[in-house]
PDB file of C-alpha atoms and ligand atoms in Angstrom:
ATOM      1  CA  MET A   1     -39.440  22.075  45.030  1.00  0.00           C
ATOM      2  CA  ARG A   2     -36.108  22.648  46.390  1.00  0.00           C
ATOM      3  CA  LEU A   3     -34.894  19.733  45.284  1.00  0.00           C
ATOM      4  CA  ARG A   4     -36.033  19.535  41.945  1.00  0.00           C
ATOM      5  CA  THR A   5     -33.799  22.732  41.141  1.00  0.00           C
ATOM      6  CA  ALA A   6     -30.726  21.028  42.586  1.00  0.00           C
ATOM      7  CA  VAL A   7     -31.323  17.849  39.917  1.00  0.00           C
ATOM      8  CA  ALA A   8     -31.459  20.482  37.632  1.00  0.00           C
ATOM      9  CA  VAL A   9     -28.245  22.513  38.165  1.00  0.00           C
ATOM     10  CA  VAL A  10     -25.949  18.973  38.251  1.00  0.00           C
ATOM     11  CA  ALA A  11     -27.398  18.326  35.003  1.00  0.00           C
ATOM     12  CA  CYS A  12     -27.059  22.092  33.742  1.00  0.00           C
ATOM     13  CA  THR A  13     -23.007  21.824  34.945  1.00  0.00           C
ATOM     14  CA  LEU A  14     -22.657  18.307  33.459  1.00  0.00           C
ATOM     15  CA  GLY A  15     -23.774  19.718  30.292  1.00  0.00           C
ATOM     16  CA  SER A  16     -21.203  22.429  30.330  1.00  0.00           C
ATOM     17  CA  LEU A  17     -18.310  19.763  31.141  1.00  0.00           C
ATOM     18  CA  ALA A  18     -19.543  17.430  27.870  1.00  0.00           C
ATOM     19  CA  ALA A  19     -19.485  20.500  25.593  1.00  0.00           C
ATOM     20  CA  PRO A  20     -15.871  20.798  25.609  1.00  0.00           C
ATOM     21  CA  ALA A  21     -15.037  17.680  25.996  1.00  0.00           C
ATOM     22  CA  ALA A  22     -16.664  17.360  22.550  1.00  0.00           C
ATOM     23  CA  ALA A  23     -14.990  19.976  20.470  1.00  0.00           C
ATOM     24  CA  GLN A  24     -11.486  19.241  21.609  1.00  0.00           C
ATOM     25  CA  GLY A  25     -12.489  15.623  19.831  1.00  0.00           C
ATOM     26  CA  ALA A  26     -11.438  12.202  21.233  1.00  0.00           C
ATOM     27  CA  ASP A  27      -7.869  11.251  22.873  1.00  0.00           C
ATOM     28  CA  LEU A  28      -6.140   8.821  20.819  1.00  0.00           C
ATOM     29  CA  PHE A  29      -3.011   7.370  22.801  1.00  0.00           C
ATOM     30  CA  ALA A  30       0.458   6.692  20.751  1.00  0.00           C
ATOM     31  CA  VAL A  31       3.511   4.907  22.223  1.00  0.00           C
ATOM     32  CA  VAL A  32       6.553   3.552  20.002  1.00  0.00           C
ATOM     33  CA  GLY A  33       9.546   1.748  22.210  1.00  0.00           C
ATOM     34  CA  PRO A  34      11.053   0.927  23.881  1.00  0.00           C
ATOM     35  CA  ASP A  35      11.299  -1.928  22.508  1.00  0.00           C
ATOM     36  CA  PHE A  36       9.998  -3.088  18.511  1.00  0.00           C
ATOM     37  CA  ASN A  37       6.354  -1.445  19.466  1.00  0.00           C
ATOM     38  CA  ILE A  38       4.213   0.812  18.186  1.00  0.00           C
ATOM     39  CA  SER A  39       0.569   1.477  18.769  1.00  0.00           C
ATOM     40  CA  LEU A  40      -2.141   3.533  18.285  1.00  0.00           C
ATOM     41  CA  ARG A  41      -4.921   3.225  20.723  1.00  0.00           C
ATOM     42  CA  ASP A  42      -7.701   4.552  22.009  1.00  0.00           C
ATOM     43  CA  ALA A  43      -8.927   5.221  25.611  1.00  0.00           C
ATOM     44  CA  GLN A  44     -10.471   2.156  25.805  1.00  0.00           C
ATOM     45  CA  GLY A  45      -6.826   0.415  25.198  1.00  0.00           C
ATOM     46  CA  ILE A  46      -7.992  -0.636  21.999  1.00  0.00           C
ATOM     47  CA  THR A  47      -6.237  -0.707  18.536  1.00  0.00           C
ATOM     48  CA  VAL A  48      -7.491   2.253  16.588  1.00  0.00           C
ATOM     49  CA  THR A  49      -8.918   0.561  13.301  1.00  0.00           C
ATOM     50  CA  GLN A  50     -11.481   2.404  12.370  1.00  0.00           C
ATOM     51  CA  LEU A  51     -12.756   6.226  13.308  1.00  0.00           C
ATOM     52  CA  ASP A  52     -15.237   9.019  12.800  1.00  0.00           C
ATOM     53  CA  PRO A  53     -14.036  12.012  11.034  1.00  0.00           C
ATOM     54  CA  GLY A  54     -13.420  15.134  13.211  1.00  0.00           C
ATOM     55  CA  PRO A  55     -10.491  17.010  15.678  1.00  0.00           C
ATOM     56  CA  TYR A  56      -8.697  14.247  17.731  1.00  0.00           C
ATOM     57  CA  ARG A  57      -6.229  15.081  20.509  1.00  0.00           C
ATOM     58  CA  ILE A  58      -2.842  12.062  19.954  1.00  0.00           C
ATOM     59  CA  PHE A  59      -0.734  11.662  23.242  1.00  0.00           C
ATOM     60  CA  VAL A  60       2.500  10.519  21.542  1.00  0.00           C
ATOM     61  CA  GLU A  61       5.239   8.713  23.989  1.00  0.00           C
ATOM     62  CA  ASP A  62       8.183   7.983  22.206  1.00  0.00           C
ATOM     63  CA  ARG A  63      10.300   5.732  24.759  1.00  0.00           C
ATOM     64  CA  SER A  64      13.457   5.214  22.324  1.00  0.00           C
ATOM     65  CA  ASP A  65      15.899   7.045  20.689  1.00  0.00           C
ATOM     66  CA  PHE A  66      16.359   5.035  17.824  1.00  0.00           C
ATOM     67  CA  HIS A  67      12.587   4.595  16.913  1.00  0.00           C
ATOM     68  CA  ASN A  68      10.500   7.547  16.087  1.00  0.00           C
ATOM     69  CA  PHE A  69       6.158   7.506  15.211  1.00  0.00           C
ATOM     70  CA  HIS A  70       4.940   9.328  12.401  1.00  0.00           C
ATOM     71  CA  LEU A  71       1.799   9.244  11.606  1.00  0.00           C
ATOM     72  CA  PHE A  72       0.221  10.453   7.525  1.00  0.00           C
ATOM     73  CA  GLY A  73      -2.853  10.017   6.038  1.00  0.00           C
ATOM     74  CA  PRO A  74      -4.616  13.128   4.144  1.00  0.00           C
ATOM     75  CA  GLY A  75      -4.420  16.439   5.662  1.00  0.00           C
ATOM     76  CA  VAL A  76      -1.806  14.936   8.393  1.00  0.00           C
ATOM     77  CA  ASP A  77       2.006  14.295   9.040  1.00  0.00           C
ATOM     78  CA  ARG A  78       3.244  14.084  12.261  1.00  0.00           C
ATOM     79  CA  LEU A  79       6.007  12.987  13.244  1.00  0.00           C
ATOM     80  CA  THR A  80       8.683  12.841  16.426  1.00  0.00           C
ATOM     81  CA  GLU A  81      12.261  13.266  16.134  1.00  0.00           C
ATOM     82  CA  VAL A  82      14.141   9.315  15.653  1.00  0.00           C
ATOM     83  CA  GLU A  83      16.789  10.679  18.330  1.00  0.00           C
ATOM     84  CA  GLU A  84      14.890  12.531  21.010  1.00  0.00           C
ATOM     85  CA  LEU A  85      12.297  10.658  23.441  1.00  0.00           C
ATOM     86  CA  GLY A  86       9.696  12.438  25.046  1.00  0.00           C
ATOM     87  CA  SER A  87       5.997  12.861  25.468  1.00  0.00           C
ATOM     88  CA  PHE A  88       4.075  15.235  22.979  1.00  0.00           C
ATOM     89  CA  VAL A  89       0.392  16.294  21.569  1.00  0.00           C
ATOM     90  CA  TRP A  90      -1.071  16.573  18.507  1.00  0.00           C
ATOM     91  CA  GLU A  91      -4.118  18.270  17.640  1.00  0.00           C
ATOM     92  CA  VAL A  92      -5.182  16.804  14.667  1.00  0.00           C
ATOM     93  CA  THR A  93      -7.965  16.677  12.070  1.00  0.00           C
ATOM     94  CA  LEU A  94      -9.015  13.163  10.366  1.00  0.00           C
ATOM     95  CA  VAL A  95     -11.184  13.146   7.352  1.00  0.00           C
ATOM     96  CA  GLU A  96     -12.615  10.341   5.622  1.00  0.00           C
ATOM     97  CA  GLY A  97      -9.721   8.333   3.620  1.00  0.00           C
ATOM     98  CA  ARG A  98      -6.675   6.141   4.973  1.00  0.00           C
ATOM     99  CA  TYR A  99      -3.987   6.768   7.441  1.00  0.00           C
ATOM    100  CA  ARG A 100      -0.967   4.881   8.497  1.00  0.00           C
ATOM    101  CA  PHE A 101       1.396   5.383  10.893  1.00  0.00           C
ATOM    102  CA  VAL A 102       5.273   3.791  11.077  1.00  0.00           C
ATOM    103  CA  CYS A 103       8.554   3.810  12.618  1.00  0.00           C
ATOM    104  CA  ASP A 104      10.764   5.515   9.733  1.00  0.00           C
ATOM    105  CA  PRO A 105      13.933   3.387  10.594  1.00  0.00           C
ATOM    106  CA  HIS A 106      11.983   0.113  10.686  1.00  0.00           C
ATOM    107  CA  ALA A 107       8.723   1.198   8.577  1.00  0.00           C
ATOM    108  CA  THR A 108       8.861  -2.675   7.374  1.00  0.00           C
ATOM    109  CA  ASP A 109       7.930  -3.950  10.531  1.00  0.00           C
ATOM    110  CA  MET A 110       6.785  -1.382  12.685  1.00  0.00           C
ATOM    111  CA  ARG A 111       3.687   0.102  11.438  1.00  0.00           C
ATOM    112  CA  GLY A 112      -0.538   0.090  11.371  1.00  0.00           C
ATOM    113  CA  ALA A 113      -3.290   1.918   9.706  1.00  0.00           C
ATOM    114  CA  PHE A 114      -6.388   2.662  10.170  1.00  0.00           C
ATOM    115  CA  THR A 115      -9.603   4.027   8.266  1.00  0.00           C
ATOM    116  CA  VAL A 116     -11.475   7.316   8.885  1.00  0.00           C
ATOM    117  CA  GLY A 117     -15.164   7.623   7.811  1.00  0.00           C
ATOM    118  CA  ASN A 118     -15.778   4.623   5.337  1.00  0.00           C
ATOM    119  CA  PRO A 119     -13.643   5.976   2.377  1.00  0.00           C
ATOM    120  CA  PRO A 120     -13.971   3.490  -1.089  1.00  0.00           C
ATOM    121  CA  PRO A 121     -11.256   0.543  -1.163  1.00  0.00           C
ATOM    122  CA  PRO A 122      -8.649   0.895  -2.568  1.00  0.00           C
ATOM    123  CA  PRO A 123      -7.786  -0.015  -6.167  1.00  0.00           C
ATOM    124  CA  ALA A 124      -7.069  -3.500  -7.296  1.00  0.00           C
ATOM    125  CA  PRO A 125      -3.739  -4.486  -8.156  1.00  0.00           C
ATOM    126  CA  PRO A 126      -3.759  -4.778 -12.203  1.00  0.00           C
ATOM    127  CA  PRO A 127      -2.955  -8.743 -12.799  1.00  0.00           C
ATOM    128  CA  ARG A 128       0.068  -9.766 -12.933  1.00  0.00           C
ATOM    129  CA  LEU A 129       1.009 -12.190 -16.103  1.00  0.00           C
ATOM    130  CA  VAL A 130       4.573 -14.133 -15.793  1.00  0.00           C
ATOM    131  CA  ALA A 131       6.040 -13.922 -19.542  1.00  0.00           C
ATOM    132  CA  THR A 132       9.426 -17.122 -19.229  1.00  0.00           C
ATOM    133  CA  VAL A 133      11.844 -17.242 -22.883  1.00  0.00           C
ATOM    134  CA  GLY A 134      14.313 -19.479 -22.058  1.00  0.00           C
ATOM    135  CA  PRO A 135      16.836 -21.615 -21.037  1.00  0.00           C
ATOM    136  CA  ARG A 136      16.137 -23.758 -23.949  1.00  0.00           C
ATOM    137  CA  ALA A 137      13.710 -22.428 -27.387  1.00  0.00           C
ATOM    138  CA  THR A 138      10.524 -21.938 -25.063  1.00  0.00           C
ATOM    139  CA  ILE A 139       8.586 -18.888 -24.238  1.00  0.00           C
ATOM    140  CA  SER A 140       5.282 -18.700 -22.384  1.00  0.00           C
ATOM    141  CA  LEU A 141       2.674 -16.509 -21.298  1.00  0.00           C
ATOM    142  CA  THR A 142       0.657 -17.357 -17.783  1.00  0.00           C
ATOM    143  CA  LEU A 143      -1.769 -16.008 -15.321  1.00  0.00           C
ATOM    144  CA  ASP A 144      -1.840 -17.653 -12.266  1.00  0.00           C
ATOM    145  CA  GLY A 145       0.115 -20.343 -13.226  1.00  0.00           C
ATOM    146  CA  ARG A 146      -2.601 -21.351 -16.976  1.00  0.00           C
ATOM    147  CA  ARG A 147      -1.604 -19.990 -20.608  1.00  0.00           C
ATOM    148  CA  VAL A 148      -2.968 -16.840 -21.513  1.00  0.00           C
ATOM    149  CA  ARG A 149      -4.610 -17.318 -24.677  1.00  0.00           C
ATOM    150  CA  SER A 150      -7.584 -14.408 -24.270  1.00  0.00           C
ATOM    151  CA  LEU A 151      -7.674 -11.615 -21.658  1.00  0.00           C
ATOM    152  CA  SER A 152      -9.892  -8.197 -20.545  1.00  0.00           C
ATOM    153  CA  ALA A 153      -8.155  -4.957 -22.132  1.00  0.00           C
ATOM    154  CA  GLY A 154      -6.658  -2.914 -18.664  1.00  0.00           C
ATOM    155  CA  ALA A 155      -3.562  -2.536 -16.778  1.00  0.00           C
ATOM    156  CA  TYR A 156      -1.275  -5.369 -16.675  1.00  0.00           C
ATOM    157  CA  THR A 157       2.223  -5.859 -14.751  1.00  0.00           C
ATOM    158  CA  VAL A 158       4.119  -8.375 -16.812  1.00  0.00           C
ATOM    159  CA  VAL A 159       6.842  -9.833 -15.049  1.00  0.00           C
ATOM    160  CA  VAL A 160       9.367 -10.984 -17.324  1.00  0.00           C
ATOM    161  CA  ARG A 161      11.917 -14.268 -16.923  1.00  0.00           C
ATOM    162  CA  ASP A 162      14.732 -14.210 -19.829  1.00  0.00           C
ATOM    163  CA  ARG A 163      16.279 -17.126 -18.847  1.00  0.00           C
ATOM    164  CA  SER A 164      18.521 -17.322 -21.714  1.00  0.00           C
ATOM    165  CA  ARG A 165      21.745 -15.748 -23.508  1.00  0.00           C
ATOM    166  CA  ARG A 166      20.417 -16.502 -26.771  1.00  0.00           C
ATOM    167  CA  HIS A 167      16.917 -15.343 -27.127  1.00  0.00           C
ATOM    168  CA  ASN A 168      14.543 -12.255 -25.710  1.00  0.00           C
ATOM    169  CA  PHE A 169      10.969 -12.242 -24.715  1.00  0.00           C
ATOM    170  CA  HIS A 170       9.497  -9.340 -27.390  1.00  0.00           C
ATOM    171  CA  LEU A 171       6.218  -7.966 -26.718  1.00  0.00           C
ATOM    172  CA  THR A 172       3.635  -6.429 -29.226  1.00  0.00           C
ATOM    173  CA  GLY A 173       0.069  -5.514 -29.513  1.00  0.00           C
ATOM    174  CA  PRO A 174      -1.897  -2.401 -30.301  1.00  0.00           C
ATOM    175  CA  ARG A 175       0.865   0.635 -29.308  1.00  0.00           C
ATOM    176  CA  LEU A 176       2.833  -1.636 -27.334  1.00  0.00           C
ATOM    177  CA  ASN A 177       5.538  -3.083 -28.278  1.00  0.00           C
ATOM    178  CA  ARG A 178       8.412  -4.417 -25.468  1.00  0.00           C
ATOM    179  CA  ARG A 179      11.199  -6.172 -25.566  1.00  0.00           C
ATOM    180  CA  THR A 180      14.649  -8.007 -22.993  1.00  0.00           C
ATOM    181  CA  ALA A 181      17.752  -8.116 -25.117  1.00  0.00           C
ATOM    182  CA  VAL A 182      18.652 -11.099 -26.026  1.00  0.00           C
ATOM    183  CA  SER A 183      22.743 -11.255 -25.312  1.00  0.00           C
ATOM    184  CA  ARG A 184      20.656 -10.767 -21.191  1.00  0.00           C
ATOM    185  CA  THR A 185      19.251 -12.372 -18.642  1.00  0.00           C
ATOM    186  CA  GLY A 186      17.544 -11.102 -16.006  1.00  0.00           C
ATOM    187  CA  THR A 187      14.178 -10.470 -14.763  1.00  0.00           C
ATOM    188  CA  PHE A 188      12.426  -7.438 -15.181  1.00  0.00           C
ATOM    189  CA  THR A 189       8.819  -6.195 -14.312  1.00  0.00           C
ATOM    190  CA  TRP A 190       6.743  -4.117 -16.655  1.00  0.00           C
ATOM    191  CA  ARG A 191       3.666  -2.232 -16.585  1.00  0.00           C
ATOM    192  CA  VAL A 192       1.580  -2.492 -19.491  1.00  0.00           C
ATOM    193  CA  THR A 193      -1.816  -1.549 -20.808  1.00  0.00           C
ATOM    194  CA  LEU A 194      -3.610  -4.692 -23.073  1.00  0.00           C
ATOM    195  CA  ARG A 195      -5.382  -2.697 -25.727  1.00  0.00           C
ATOM    196  CA  ALA A 196      -8.433  -4.874 -27.826  1.00  0.00           C
ATOM    197  CA  GLY A 197      -6.674  -7.002 -30.764  1.00  0.00           C
ATOM    198  CA  VAL A 198      -4.065  -9.548 -31.349  1.00  0.00           C
ATOM    199  CA  HIS A 199      -0.843  -9.714 -29.260  1.00  0.00           C
ATOM    200  CA  ARG A 200       2.108 -11.860 -30.162  1.00  0.00           C
ATOM    201  CA  PHE A 201       5.048 -12.369 -28.438  1.00  0.00           C
ATOM    202  CA  VAL A 202       8.625 -14.357 -29.807  1.00  0.00           C
ATOM    203  CA  SER A 203      12.065 -14.822 -29.249  1.00  0.00           C
ATOM    204  CA  ASP A 204      13.917 -12.464 -32.127  1.00  0.00           C
ATOM    205  CA  PRO A 205      16.483 -14.696 -33.396  1.00  0.00           C
ATOM    206  CA  GLN A 206      14.037 -17.263 -33.858  1.00  0.00           C
ATOM    207  CA  ARG A 207      10.709 -15.620 -34.298  1.00  0.00           C
ATOM    208  CA  ARG A 208       9.360 -18.272 -36.211  1.00  0.00           C
ATOM    209  CA  THR A 209       9.327 -20.977 -33.994  1.00  0.00           C
ATOM    210  CA  VAL A 210       9.731 -19.924 -30.425  1.00  0.00           C
ATOM    211  CA  ARG A 211       6.258 -17.694 -30.383  1.00  0.00           C
ATOM    212  CA  GLY A 212       3.060 -17.622 -29.371  1.00  0.00           C
ATOM    213  CA  SER A 213       0.305 -15.246 -29.163  1.00  0.00           C
ATOM    214  CA  PHE A 214      -3.070 -14.170 -27.436  1.00  0.00           C
ATOM    215  CA  SER A 215      -6.063 -12.171 -28.198  1.00  0.00           C
ATOM    216  CA  VAL A 216      -7.503  -8.747 -25.973  1.00  0.00           C
ATOM    217  CA  ARG A 217     -10.858  -8.155 -25.494  1.00  0.00           C
TER     218      ARG A 217
HETATM  219 CU1   CU B 301      12.089   1.624  14.811  1.00  0.00          CU
END
């Protein structure tokens, strides 16, 4: 009888210890430096890629005076100073969405990302058309290396390679009229919306011969 009471007391104590930990949220560990490394791991040392929404405590170790740790995403934008080192504890609430962390001075190389909950996939980038005019009297529009004959209506990126000072690339269609300059060369990126109908592209100085067309449905 006495033993049973003791067990009950122990269980009760464990229960009350567990409760505040749960309210506080899980612990995460962020480290940047001293070399060109940045990481966010959980208590098991596993790199964080997916988390449940909720409160978290992040222990941040900034071990370099030329790196920093910057975490941002829905409702969160926290960072350490680049010039300062130190240990910090951030209390954050993560909600469904995508979060990223970077070292700001080296954001292209020192970075990471994770999702919280099950956010919808990011929208696919628009298809990329390549328009080329010149250097001789040639003009073309391709998608994945193939000549464009018909496309679905929607958003597109057009990379225009104008390779001649005697030609330009001029694209027209429903509510669309874009052109490069005849006398200049260069590569340009256009974001366009193609609507149903016939589209034509020409080099204006020789619009009868240097030309093409495609349909949009
Ligand atoms: Cu850095």
